[in-house]
CSV table of C-alpha atoms and ligand atoms in Angstrom, one decimal:
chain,number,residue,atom,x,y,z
A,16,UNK,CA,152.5,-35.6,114.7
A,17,UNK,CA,150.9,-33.8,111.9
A,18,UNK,CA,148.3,-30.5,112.6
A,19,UNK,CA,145.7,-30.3,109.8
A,20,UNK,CA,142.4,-28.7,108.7
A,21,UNK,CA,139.5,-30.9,108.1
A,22,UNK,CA,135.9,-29.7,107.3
A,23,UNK,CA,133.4,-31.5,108.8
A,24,UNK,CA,131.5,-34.0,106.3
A,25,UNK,CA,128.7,-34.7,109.4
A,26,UNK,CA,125.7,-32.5,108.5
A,27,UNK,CA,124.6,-30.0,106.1
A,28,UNK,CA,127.0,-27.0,108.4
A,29,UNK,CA,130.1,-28.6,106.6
A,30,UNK,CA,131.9,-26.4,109.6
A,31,UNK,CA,135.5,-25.6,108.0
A,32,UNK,CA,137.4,-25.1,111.7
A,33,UNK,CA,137.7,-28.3,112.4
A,34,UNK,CA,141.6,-29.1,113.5
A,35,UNK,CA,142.9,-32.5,114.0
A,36,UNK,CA,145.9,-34.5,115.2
A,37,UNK,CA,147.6,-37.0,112.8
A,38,UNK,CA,149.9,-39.7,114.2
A,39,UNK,CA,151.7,-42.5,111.8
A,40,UNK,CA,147.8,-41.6,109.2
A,41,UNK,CA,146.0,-42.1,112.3
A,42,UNK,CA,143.4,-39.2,113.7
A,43,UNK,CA,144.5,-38.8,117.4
A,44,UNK,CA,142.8,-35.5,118.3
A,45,UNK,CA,140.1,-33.2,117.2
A,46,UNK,CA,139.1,-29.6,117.9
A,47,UNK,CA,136.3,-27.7,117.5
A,48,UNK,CA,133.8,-30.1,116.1
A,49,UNK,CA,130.9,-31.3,118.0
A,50,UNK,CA,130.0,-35.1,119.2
A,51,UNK,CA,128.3,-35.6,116.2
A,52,UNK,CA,131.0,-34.5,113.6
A,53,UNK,CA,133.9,-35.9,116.1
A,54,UNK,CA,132.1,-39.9,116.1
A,55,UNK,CA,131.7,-39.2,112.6
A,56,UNK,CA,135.6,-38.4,112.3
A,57,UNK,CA,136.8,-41.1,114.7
A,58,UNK,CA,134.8,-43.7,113.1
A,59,UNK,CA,137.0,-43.6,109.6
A,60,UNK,CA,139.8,-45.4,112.1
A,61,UNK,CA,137.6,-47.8,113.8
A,62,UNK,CA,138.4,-51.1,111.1
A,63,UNK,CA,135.7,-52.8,112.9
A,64,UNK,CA,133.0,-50.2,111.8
A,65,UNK,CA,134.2,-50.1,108.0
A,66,UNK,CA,133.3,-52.3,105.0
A,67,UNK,CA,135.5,-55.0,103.0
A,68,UNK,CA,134.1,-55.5,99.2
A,69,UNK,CA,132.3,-58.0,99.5
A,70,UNK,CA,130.3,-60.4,96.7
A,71,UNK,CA,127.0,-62.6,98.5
A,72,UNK,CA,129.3,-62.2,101.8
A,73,UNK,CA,132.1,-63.4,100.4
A,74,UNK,CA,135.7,-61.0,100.4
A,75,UNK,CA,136.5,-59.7,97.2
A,76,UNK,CA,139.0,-57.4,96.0
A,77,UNK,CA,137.7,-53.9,94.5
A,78,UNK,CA,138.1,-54.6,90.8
A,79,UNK,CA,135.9,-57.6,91.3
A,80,UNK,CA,133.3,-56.0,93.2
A,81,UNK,CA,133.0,-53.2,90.9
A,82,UNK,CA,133.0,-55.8,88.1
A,83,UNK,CA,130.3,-57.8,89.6
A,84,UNK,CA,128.1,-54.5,90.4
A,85,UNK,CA,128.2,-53.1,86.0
A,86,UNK,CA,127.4,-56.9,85.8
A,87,UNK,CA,124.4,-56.9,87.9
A,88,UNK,CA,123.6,-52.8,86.3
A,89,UNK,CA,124.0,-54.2,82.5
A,90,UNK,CA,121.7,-57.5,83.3
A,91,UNK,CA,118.9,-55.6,84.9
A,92,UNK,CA,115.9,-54.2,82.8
A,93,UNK,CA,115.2,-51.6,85.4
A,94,UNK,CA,118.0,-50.6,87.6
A,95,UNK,CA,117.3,-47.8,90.4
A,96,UNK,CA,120.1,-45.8,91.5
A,97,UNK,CA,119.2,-44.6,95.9
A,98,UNK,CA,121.3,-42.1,98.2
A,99,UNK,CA,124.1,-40.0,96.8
A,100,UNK,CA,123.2,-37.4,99.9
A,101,UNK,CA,126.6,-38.1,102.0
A,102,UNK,CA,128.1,-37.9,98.7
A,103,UNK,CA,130.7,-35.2,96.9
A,104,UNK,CA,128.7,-33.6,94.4
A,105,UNK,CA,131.8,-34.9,91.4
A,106,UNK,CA,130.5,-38.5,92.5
A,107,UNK,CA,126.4,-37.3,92.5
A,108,UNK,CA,127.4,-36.3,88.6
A,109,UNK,CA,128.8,-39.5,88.1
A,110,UNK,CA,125.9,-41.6,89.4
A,111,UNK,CA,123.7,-39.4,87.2
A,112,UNK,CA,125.6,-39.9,84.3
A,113,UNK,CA,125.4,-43.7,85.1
A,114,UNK,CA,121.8,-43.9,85.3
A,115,UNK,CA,121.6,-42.2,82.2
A,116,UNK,CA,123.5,-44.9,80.3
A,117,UNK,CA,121.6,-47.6,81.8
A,118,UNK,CA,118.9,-46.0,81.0
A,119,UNK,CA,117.8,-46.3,84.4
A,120,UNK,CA,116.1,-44.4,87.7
A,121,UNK,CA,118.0,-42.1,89.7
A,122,UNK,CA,116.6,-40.8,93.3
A,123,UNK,CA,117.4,-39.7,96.9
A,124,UNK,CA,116.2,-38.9,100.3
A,125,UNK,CA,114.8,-35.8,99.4
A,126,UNK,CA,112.1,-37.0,97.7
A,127,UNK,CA,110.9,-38.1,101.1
A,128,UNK,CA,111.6,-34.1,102.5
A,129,UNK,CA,113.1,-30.6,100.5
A,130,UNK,CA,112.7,-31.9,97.0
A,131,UNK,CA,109.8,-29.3,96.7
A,132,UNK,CA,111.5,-26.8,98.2
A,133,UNK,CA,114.7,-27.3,96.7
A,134,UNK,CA,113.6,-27.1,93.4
A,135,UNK,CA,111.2,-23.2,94.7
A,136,UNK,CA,115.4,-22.4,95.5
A,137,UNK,CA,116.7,-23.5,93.0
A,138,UNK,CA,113.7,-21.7,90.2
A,139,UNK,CA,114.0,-18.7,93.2
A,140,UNK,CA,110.5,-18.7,94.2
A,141,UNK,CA,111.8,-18.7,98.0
A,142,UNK,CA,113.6,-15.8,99.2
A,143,UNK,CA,116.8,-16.8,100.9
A,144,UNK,CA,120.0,-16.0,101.5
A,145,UNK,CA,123.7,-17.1,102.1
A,146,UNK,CA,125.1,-17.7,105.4
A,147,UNK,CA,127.4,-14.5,104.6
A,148,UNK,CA,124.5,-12.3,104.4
A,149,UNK,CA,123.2,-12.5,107.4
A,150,UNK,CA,125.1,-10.0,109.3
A,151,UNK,CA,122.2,-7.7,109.7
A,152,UNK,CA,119.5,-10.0,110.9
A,153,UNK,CA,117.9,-9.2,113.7
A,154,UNK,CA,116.0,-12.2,114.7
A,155,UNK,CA,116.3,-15.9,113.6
A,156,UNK,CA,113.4,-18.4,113.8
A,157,UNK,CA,113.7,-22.1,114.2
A,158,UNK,CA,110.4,-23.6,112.8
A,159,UNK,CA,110.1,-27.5,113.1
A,160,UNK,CA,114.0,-27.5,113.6
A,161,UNK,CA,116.0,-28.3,116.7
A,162,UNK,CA,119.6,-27.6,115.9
A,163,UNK,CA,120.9,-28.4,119.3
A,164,UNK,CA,120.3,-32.0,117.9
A,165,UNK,CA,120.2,-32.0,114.4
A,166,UNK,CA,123.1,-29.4,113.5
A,167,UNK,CA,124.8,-28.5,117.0
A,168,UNK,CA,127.0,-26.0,116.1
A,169,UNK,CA,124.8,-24.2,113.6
A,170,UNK,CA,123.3,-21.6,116.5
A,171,UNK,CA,127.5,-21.1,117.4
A,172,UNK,CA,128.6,-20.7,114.2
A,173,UNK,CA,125.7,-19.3,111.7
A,174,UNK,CA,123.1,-18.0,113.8
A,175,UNK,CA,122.2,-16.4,117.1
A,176,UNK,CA,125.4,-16.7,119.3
A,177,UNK,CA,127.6,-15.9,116.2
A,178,UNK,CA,125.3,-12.5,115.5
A,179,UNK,CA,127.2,-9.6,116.0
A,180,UNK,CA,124.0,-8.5,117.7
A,181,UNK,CA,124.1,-11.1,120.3
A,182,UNK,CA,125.6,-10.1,123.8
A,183,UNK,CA,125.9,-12.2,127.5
A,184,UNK,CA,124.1,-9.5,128.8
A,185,UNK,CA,120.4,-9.4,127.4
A,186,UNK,CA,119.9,-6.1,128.3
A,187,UNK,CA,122.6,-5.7,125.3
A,188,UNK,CA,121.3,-8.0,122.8
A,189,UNK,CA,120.3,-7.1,119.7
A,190,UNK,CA,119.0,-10.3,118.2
A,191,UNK,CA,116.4,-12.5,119.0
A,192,UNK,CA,116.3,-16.6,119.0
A,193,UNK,CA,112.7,-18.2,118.4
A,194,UNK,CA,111.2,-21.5,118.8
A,195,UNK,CA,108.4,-23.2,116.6
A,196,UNK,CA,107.7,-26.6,117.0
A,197,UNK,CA,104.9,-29.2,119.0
A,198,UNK,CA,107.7,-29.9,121.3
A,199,UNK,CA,109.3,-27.9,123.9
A,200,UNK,CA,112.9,-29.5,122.3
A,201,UNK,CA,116.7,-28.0,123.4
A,202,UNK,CA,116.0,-25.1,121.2
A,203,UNK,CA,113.2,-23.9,122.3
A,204,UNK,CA,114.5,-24.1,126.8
A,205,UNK,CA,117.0,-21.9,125.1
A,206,UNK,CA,114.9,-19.4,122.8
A,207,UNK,CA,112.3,-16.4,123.7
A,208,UNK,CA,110.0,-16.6,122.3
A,209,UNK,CA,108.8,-20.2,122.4
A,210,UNK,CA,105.7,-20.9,120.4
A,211,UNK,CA,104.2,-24.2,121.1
A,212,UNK,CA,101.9,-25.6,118.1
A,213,UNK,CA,99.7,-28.2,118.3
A,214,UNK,CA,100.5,-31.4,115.6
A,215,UNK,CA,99.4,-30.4,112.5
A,216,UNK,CA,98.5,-26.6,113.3
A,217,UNK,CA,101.7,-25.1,111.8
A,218,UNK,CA,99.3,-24.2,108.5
A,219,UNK,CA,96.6,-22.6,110.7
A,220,UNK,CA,99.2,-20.6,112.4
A,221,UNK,CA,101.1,-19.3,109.7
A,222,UNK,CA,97.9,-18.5,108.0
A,223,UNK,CA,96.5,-16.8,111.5
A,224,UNK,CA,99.8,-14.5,111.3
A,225,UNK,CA,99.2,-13.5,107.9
A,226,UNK,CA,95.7,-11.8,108.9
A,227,UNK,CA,97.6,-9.7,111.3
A,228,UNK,CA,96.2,-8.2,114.3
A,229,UNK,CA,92.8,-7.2,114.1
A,230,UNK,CA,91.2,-10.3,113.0
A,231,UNK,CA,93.6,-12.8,115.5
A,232,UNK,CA,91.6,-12.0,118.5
A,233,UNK,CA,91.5,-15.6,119.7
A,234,UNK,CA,95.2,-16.5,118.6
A,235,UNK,CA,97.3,-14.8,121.0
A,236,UNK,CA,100.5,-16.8,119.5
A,237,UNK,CA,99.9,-15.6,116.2
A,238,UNK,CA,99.2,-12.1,117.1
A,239,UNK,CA,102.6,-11.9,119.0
A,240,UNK,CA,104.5,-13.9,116.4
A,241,UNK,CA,103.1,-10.9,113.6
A,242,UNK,CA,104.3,-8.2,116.2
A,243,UNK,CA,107.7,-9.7,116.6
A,244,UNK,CA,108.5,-10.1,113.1
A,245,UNK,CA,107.1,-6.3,112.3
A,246,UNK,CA,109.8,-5.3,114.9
A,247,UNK,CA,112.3,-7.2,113.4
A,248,UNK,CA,114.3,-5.2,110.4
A,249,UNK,CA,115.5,-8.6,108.8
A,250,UNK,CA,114.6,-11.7,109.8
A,251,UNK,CA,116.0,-15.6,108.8
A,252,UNK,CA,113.7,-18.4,109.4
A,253,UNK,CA,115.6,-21.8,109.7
A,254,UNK,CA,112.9,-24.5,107.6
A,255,UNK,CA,112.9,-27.7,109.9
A,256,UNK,CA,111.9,-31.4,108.6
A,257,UNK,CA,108.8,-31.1,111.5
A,258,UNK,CA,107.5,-27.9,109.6
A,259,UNK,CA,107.4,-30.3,106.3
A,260,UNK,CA,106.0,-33.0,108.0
A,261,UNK,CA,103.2,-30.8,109.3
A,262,UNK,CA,102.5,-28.7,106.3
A,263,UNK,CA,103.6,-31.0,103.2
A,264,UNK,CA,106.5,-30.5,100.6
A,265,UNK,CA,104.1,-27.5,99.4
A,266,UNK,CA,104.6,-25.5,102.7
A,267,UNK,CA,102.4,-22.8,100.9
A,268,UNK,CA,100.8,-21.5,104.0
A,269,UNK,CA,104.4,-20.2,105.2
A,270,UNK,CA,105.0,-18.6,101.6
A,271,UNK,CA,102.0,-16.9,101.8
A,272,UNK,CA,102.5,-15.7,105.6
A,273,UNK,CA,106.0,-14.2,104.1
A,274,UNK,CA,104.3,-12.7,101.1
A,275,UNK,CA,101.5,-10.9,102.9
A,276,UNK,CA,103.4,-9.7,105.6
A,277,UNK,CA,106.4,-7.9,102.7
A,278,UNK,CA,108.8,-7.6,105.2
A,279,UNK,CA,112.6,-8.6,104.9
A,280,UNK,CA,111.7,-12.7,105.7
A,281,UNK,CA,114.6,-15.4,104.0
A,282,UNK,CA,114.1,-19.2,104.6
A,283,UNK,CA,116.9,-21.1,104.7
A,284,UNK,CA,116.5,-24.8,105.0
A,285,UNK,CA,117.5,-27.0,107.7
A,286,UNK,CA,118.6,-29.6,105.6
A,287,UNK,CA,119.6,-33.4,107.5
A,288,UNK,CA,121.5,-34.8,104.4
A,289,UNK,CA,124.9,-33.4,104.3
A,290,UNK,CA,124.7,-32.9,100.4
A,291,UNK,CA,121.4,-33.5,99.9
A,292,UNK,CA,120.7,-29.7,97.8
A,293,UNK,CA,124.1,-30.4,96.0
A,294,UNK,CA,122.1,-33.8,94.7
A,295,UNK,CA,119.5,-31.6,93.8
A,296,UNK,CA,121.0,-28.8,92.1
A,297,UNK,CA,123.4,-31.7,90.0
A,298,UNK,CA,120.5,-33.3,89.4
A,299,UNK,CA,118.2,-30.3,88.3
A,300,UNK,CA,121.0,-29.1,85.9
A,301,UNK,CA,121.1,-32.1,83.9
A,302,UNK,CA,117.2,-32.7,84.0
A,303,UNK,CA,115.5,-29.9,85.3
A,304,UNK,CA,114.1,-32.2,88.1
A,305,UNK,CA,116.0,-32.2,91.9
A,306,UNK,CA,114.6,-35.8,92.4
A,307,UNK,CA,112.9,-39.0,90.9
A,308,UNK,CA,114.1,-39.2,87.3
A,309,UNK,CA,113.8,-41.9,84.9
A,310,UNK,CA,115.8,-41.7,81.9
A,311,UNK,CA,114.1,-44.7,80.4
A,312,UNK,CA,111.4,-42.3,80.0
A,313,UNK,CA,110.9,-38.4,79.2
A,314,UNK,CA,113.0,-36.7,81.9
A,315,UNK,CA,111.1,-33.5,80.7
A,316,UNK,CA,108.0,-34.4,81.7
A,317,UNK,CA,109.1,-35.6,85.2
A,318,UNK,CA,106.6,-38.3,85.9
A,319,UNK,CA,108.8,-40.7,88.1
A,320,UNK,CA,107.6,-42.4,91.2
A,321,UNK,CA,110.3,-42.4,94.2
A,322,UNK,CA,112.3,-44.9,95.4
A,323,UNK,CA,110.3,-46.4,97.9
A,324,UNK,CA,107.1,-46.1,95.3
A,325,UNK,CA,109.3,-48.1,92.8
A,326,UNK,CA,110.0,-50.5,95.5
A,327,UNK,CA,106.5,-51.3,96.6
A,328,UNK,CA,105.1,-51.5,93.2
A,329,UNK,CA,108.2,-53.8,92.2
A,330,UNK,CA,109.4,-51.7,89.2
A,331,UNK,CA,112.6,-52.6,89.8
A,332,UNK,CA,114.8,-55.5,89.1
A,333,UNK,CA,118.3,-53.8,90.6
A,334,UNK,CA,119.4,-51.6,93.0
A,335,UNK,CA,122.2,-49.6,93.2
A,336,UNK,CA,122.4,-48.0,97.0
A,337,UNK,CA,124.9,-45.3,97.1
A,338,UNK,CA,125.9,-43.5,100.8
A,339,UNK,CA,122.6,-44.3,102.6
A,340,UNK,CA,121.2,-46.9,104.8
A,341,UNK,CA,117.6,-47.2,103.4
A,342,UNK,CA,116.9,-50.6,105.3
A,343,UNK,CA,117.4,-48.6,108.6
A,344,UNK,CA,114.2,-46.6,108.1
A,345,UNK,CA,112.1,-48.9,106.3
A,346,UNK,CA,109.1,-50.6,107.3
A,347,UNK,CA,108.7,-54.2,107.2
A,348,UNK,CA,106.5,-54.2,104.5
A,349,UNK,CA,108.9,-52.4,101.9
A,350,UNK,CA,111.7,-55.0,103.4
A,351,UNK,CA,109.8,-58.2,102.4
A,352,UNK,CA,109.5,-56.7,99.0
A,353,UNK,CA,113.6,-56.5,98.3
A,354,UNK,CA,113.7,-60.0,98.8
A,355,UNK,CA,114.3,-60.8,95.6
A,356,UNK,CA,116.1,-58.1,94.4
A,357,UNK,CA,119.8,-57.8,93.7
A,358,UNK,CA,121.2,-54.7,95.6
A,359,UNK,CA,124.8,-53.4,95.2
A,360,UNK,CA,125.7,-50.7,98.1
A,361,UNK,CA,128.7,-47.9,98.4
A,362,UNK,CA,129.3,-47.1,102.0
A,363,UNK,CA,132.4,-46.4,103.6
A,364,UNK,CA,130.7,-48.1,106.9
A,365,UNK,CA,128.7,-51.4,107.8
A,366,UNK,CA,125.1,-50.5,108.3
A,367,UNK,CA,121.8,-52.6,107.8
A,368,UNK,CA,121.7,-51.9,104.4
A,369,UNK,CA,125.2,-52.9,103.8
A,370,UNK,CA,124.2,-56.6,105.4
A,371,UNK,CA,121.4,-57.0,103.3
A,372,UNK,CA,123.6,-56.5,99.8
A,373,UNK,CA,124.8,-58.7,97.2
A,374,UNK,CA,127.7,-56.8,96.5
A,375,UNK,CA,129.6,-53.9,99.1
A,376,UNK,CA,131.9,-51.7,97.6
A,377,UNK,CA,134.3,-49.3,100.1
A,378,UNK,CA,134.9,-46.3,99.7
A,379,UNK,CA,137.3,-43.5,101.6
A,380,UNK,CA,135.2,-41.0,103.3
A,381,UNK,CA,135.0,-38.0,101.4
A,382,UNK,CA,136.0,-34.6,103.9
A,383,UNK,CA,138.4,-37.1,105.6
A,384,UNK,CA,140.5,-39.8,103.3
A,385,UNK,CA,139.4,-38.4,100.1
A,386,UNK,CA,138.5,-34.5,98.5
A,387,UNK,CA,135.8,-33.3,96.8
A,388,UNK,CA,133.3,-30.5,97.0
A,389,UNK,CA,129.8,-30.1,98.4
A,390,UNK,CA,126.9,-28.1,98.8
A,391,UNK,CA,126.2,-26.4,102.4
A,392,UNK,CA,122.4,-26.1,103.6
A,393,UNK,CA,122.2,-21.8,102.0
A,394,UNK,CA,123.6,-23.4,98.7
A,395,UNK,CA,127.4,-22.4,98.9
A,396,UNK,CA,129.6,-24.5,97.2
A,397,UNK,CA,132.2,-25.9,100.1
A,398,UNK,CA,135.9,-27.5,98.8
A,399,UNK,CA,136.4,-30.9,101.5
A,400,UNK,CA,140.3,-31.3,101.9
A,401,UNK,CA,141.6,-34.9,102.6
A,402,UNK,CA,143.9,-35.0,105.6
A,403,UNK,CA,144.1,-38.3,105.8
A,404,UNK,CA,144.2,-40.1,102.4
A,405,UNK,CA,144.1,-43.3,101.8
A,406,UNK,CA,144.6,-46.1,99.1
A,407,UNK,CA,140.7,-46.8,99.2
A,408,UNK,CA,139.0,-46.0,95.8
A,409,UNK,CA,137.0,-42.2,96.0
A,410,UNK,CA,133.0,-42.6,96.0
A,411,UNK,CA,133.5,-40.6,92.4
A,412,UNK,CA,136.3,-42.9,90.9
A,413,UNK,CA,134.1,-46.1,91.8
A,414,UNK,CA,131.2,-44.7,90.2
A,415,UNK,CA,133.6,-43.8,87.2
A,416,UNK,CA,134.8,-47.3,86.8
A,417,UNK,CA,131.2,-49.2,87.1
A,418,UNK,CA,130.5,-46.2,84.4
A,419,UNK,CA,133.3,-47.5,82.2
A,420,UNK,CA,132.6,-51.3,82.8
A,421,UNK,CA,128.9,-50.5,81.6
A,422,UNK,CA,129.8,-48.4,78.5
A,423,UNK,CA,132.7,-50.7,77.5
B,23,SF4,S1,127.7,-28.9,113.3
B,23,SF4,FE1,127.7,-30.5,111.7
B,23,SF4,S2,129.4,-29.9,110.4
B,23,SF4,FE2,129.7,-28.8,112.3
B,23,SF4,S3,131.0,-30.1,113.5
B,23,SF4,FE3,128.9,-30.6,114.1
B,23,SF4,S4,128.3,-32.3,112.7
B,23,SF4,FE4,130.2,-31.4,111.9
């Protein structure tokens, strides 16, 4: 039996602590991560939960799989490349480069979520900070985020419990845990303050704090939420997907609120993609756009439609799905229109998406069978190890050999 380090390849954390038991290339044990990251972990040994390559059902060895995907890529007129979140950011440069040569459309989840507010980090127009710089804050806010859930050890290892200011005895405490959000979720039973919105009113509220005291005399929440974060010396406020889905990819009403009230505020986003900002920042290096990019066109001028847009308005002949499970979330009426279209997937694990393909490729997880690096939810660059390697082809040497087939 074999001890070794893993980091977590479950959510955007990427927590590095992770220690687990190797018997005969089999995980036995794990310590530290939570039940998310754990199933995650697990499920790489579960055969009955991982894909075969596959051509229209049919086993296929990898070489013909990949053959039959650049076959599919080369034949199509307008290929669309879909996922790359779960991906290492060597195989998101890959997948980029191979929509470029097809001359084809490249997206991801986060057109859907962040992509607004990746690119304000990425062009600096948010203030932020790193994880490693938050050793003076003295409050953190969750706003349309519920951790507990989405991210479980993020309060025990980034935030509030890991604070030097935090204490078991409150009368000790120096750092405060608050709740945004419509719903009184796990977070919030845990958090004081607890500031319950209505659906929809997380504009109005951010724009009530701006004004301050004197003219909030109806909005009690508001008024309290301004006098909590003038008491607070330095304060981080975690960015949930609820907040965007109240307020809009623009989420100008909180900028404003952080810009009036010129006091030390960072946002860091919550992000639900593992690698969804290292997607982002590949992408927005290469085409100065985090999302939606068609390289049949001007990449400059950035007037791709997303993914789902592309499908609805059936601008695309072929589909290239790569680490995500689109089918899962999508509504009947986008299904119908895939009908006829030819879809290759990438996913180390059988999911609806993988079902509905002509051709499944598998792939070793990356962070368990195979390395690679990544980028965490504040933007630091994060190395995944492989403690369990196997003979399964990397995400980024798949994408490099479907690259080669369709140059050659
Ligand atoms: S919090 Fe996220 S990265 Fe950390 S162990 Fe849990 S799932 Fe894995």
């Amino acid at each position: 039996m074999t001890k070794q380090k893993l980091t977590c390849p479950a959510c955007s954390c990427f927590c590095d602590d992770i220690e687990v038991d190797i018997i005969d290339g089999r995980i036995k044990s794990i310590d530290n991560a939570c039940l998310k990251g754990s199933s995650l972990i697990f499920r790489t040994g579960e055969k009955n939960e991982r894909t075969s390559c596959m051509i229209q059902g049919l086993d296929a060895k990898p070489e013909q799989a990949i053959n039959e995907a650049a076959k599919i890529l080369l034949n199509s007129k307008n290929p669309i490349l879909f996922g790359f979140d779960h991906s290492t950011t060597e195989a998101q440069l890959a997948g980029i480069e191979l929509a470029q040569e097809l001359g084809g459309k490249i997206d991801d989840f986060s057109s859907f979520s962040y992509g607004n507010i990746a690119g304000q980090l990425i062009n600096k127009t948010i203030p932020t900070c790193s994880i490693s710089e938050m050793d003076s804050v003295n409050l953190f806010v969750y706003w349309g985020a519920n951790p507990l859930h989405s991210h479980p050890r993020h309060l025990s290892n980034f935030s509030y419990y890991a604070s030097s200011g935090y204490s078991e005895i409150s009368t000790f405490r120096t750092v405060d845990l608050c709740t945004i959000d419509i719903r009184k979720n796990e977070t919030a039973l845990m958090s004081n303050p607890f500031y319950r919105l209505r659906p929809k009113d997380d504009a109005n509220f951010a724009l009530s704090v701006c004004r301050g005291l004197s003219n909030n005399e109806e909005n009690k929440k508001a008024r309290d939420f301004y006098t909590l974060l003038n008491a607070s010396s330095s304060t981080v406020i975690f960015l949930g997907t609820g907040l965007i889905a109240s307020m809009g990819e623009e989420i100008s009403p909180l900028l404003e609120m952080v810009d009036n009230l010129a006091l030390d505020i960072k946002i860091v986003p919550m992000i639900d993609q593992p690698n969804m900002r290292g997607f982002n920042q590949t992408l927005h290096k290469i085409t100065g756009s985090v999302n939606k990019v068609d390289f049949a066109g001007d990449t400059s001028e950035n007037k791709a439609i997303s993914f789902f847009q592309n499908i609805i308005e059936k601008k695309v002949d072929s589909i290239l799905i790569f680490g995500a499970d689109p089918f899962y979330r999508m509504p009947l009426q986008i299904l119908k229109h895939l009908k006829q279209i030819p879809i290759i997937t990438v996913d180390p694990f059988i999911t609806d998406t993988t079902k509905a393909s002509q051709v499944v490729i598998c792939p070793s997880v990356s962070g368990v069978e195979s390395e690679g690096k990544v980028i965490r939810m504040d933007g630091e660059e994060i190395h995944l190890p492989a403690p369990c390697p196997t003979d399964r082809l990397s995400d980024v040497q798949i994408l490099k050999l479907i690259l080669e087939k369709v140059k050659a």
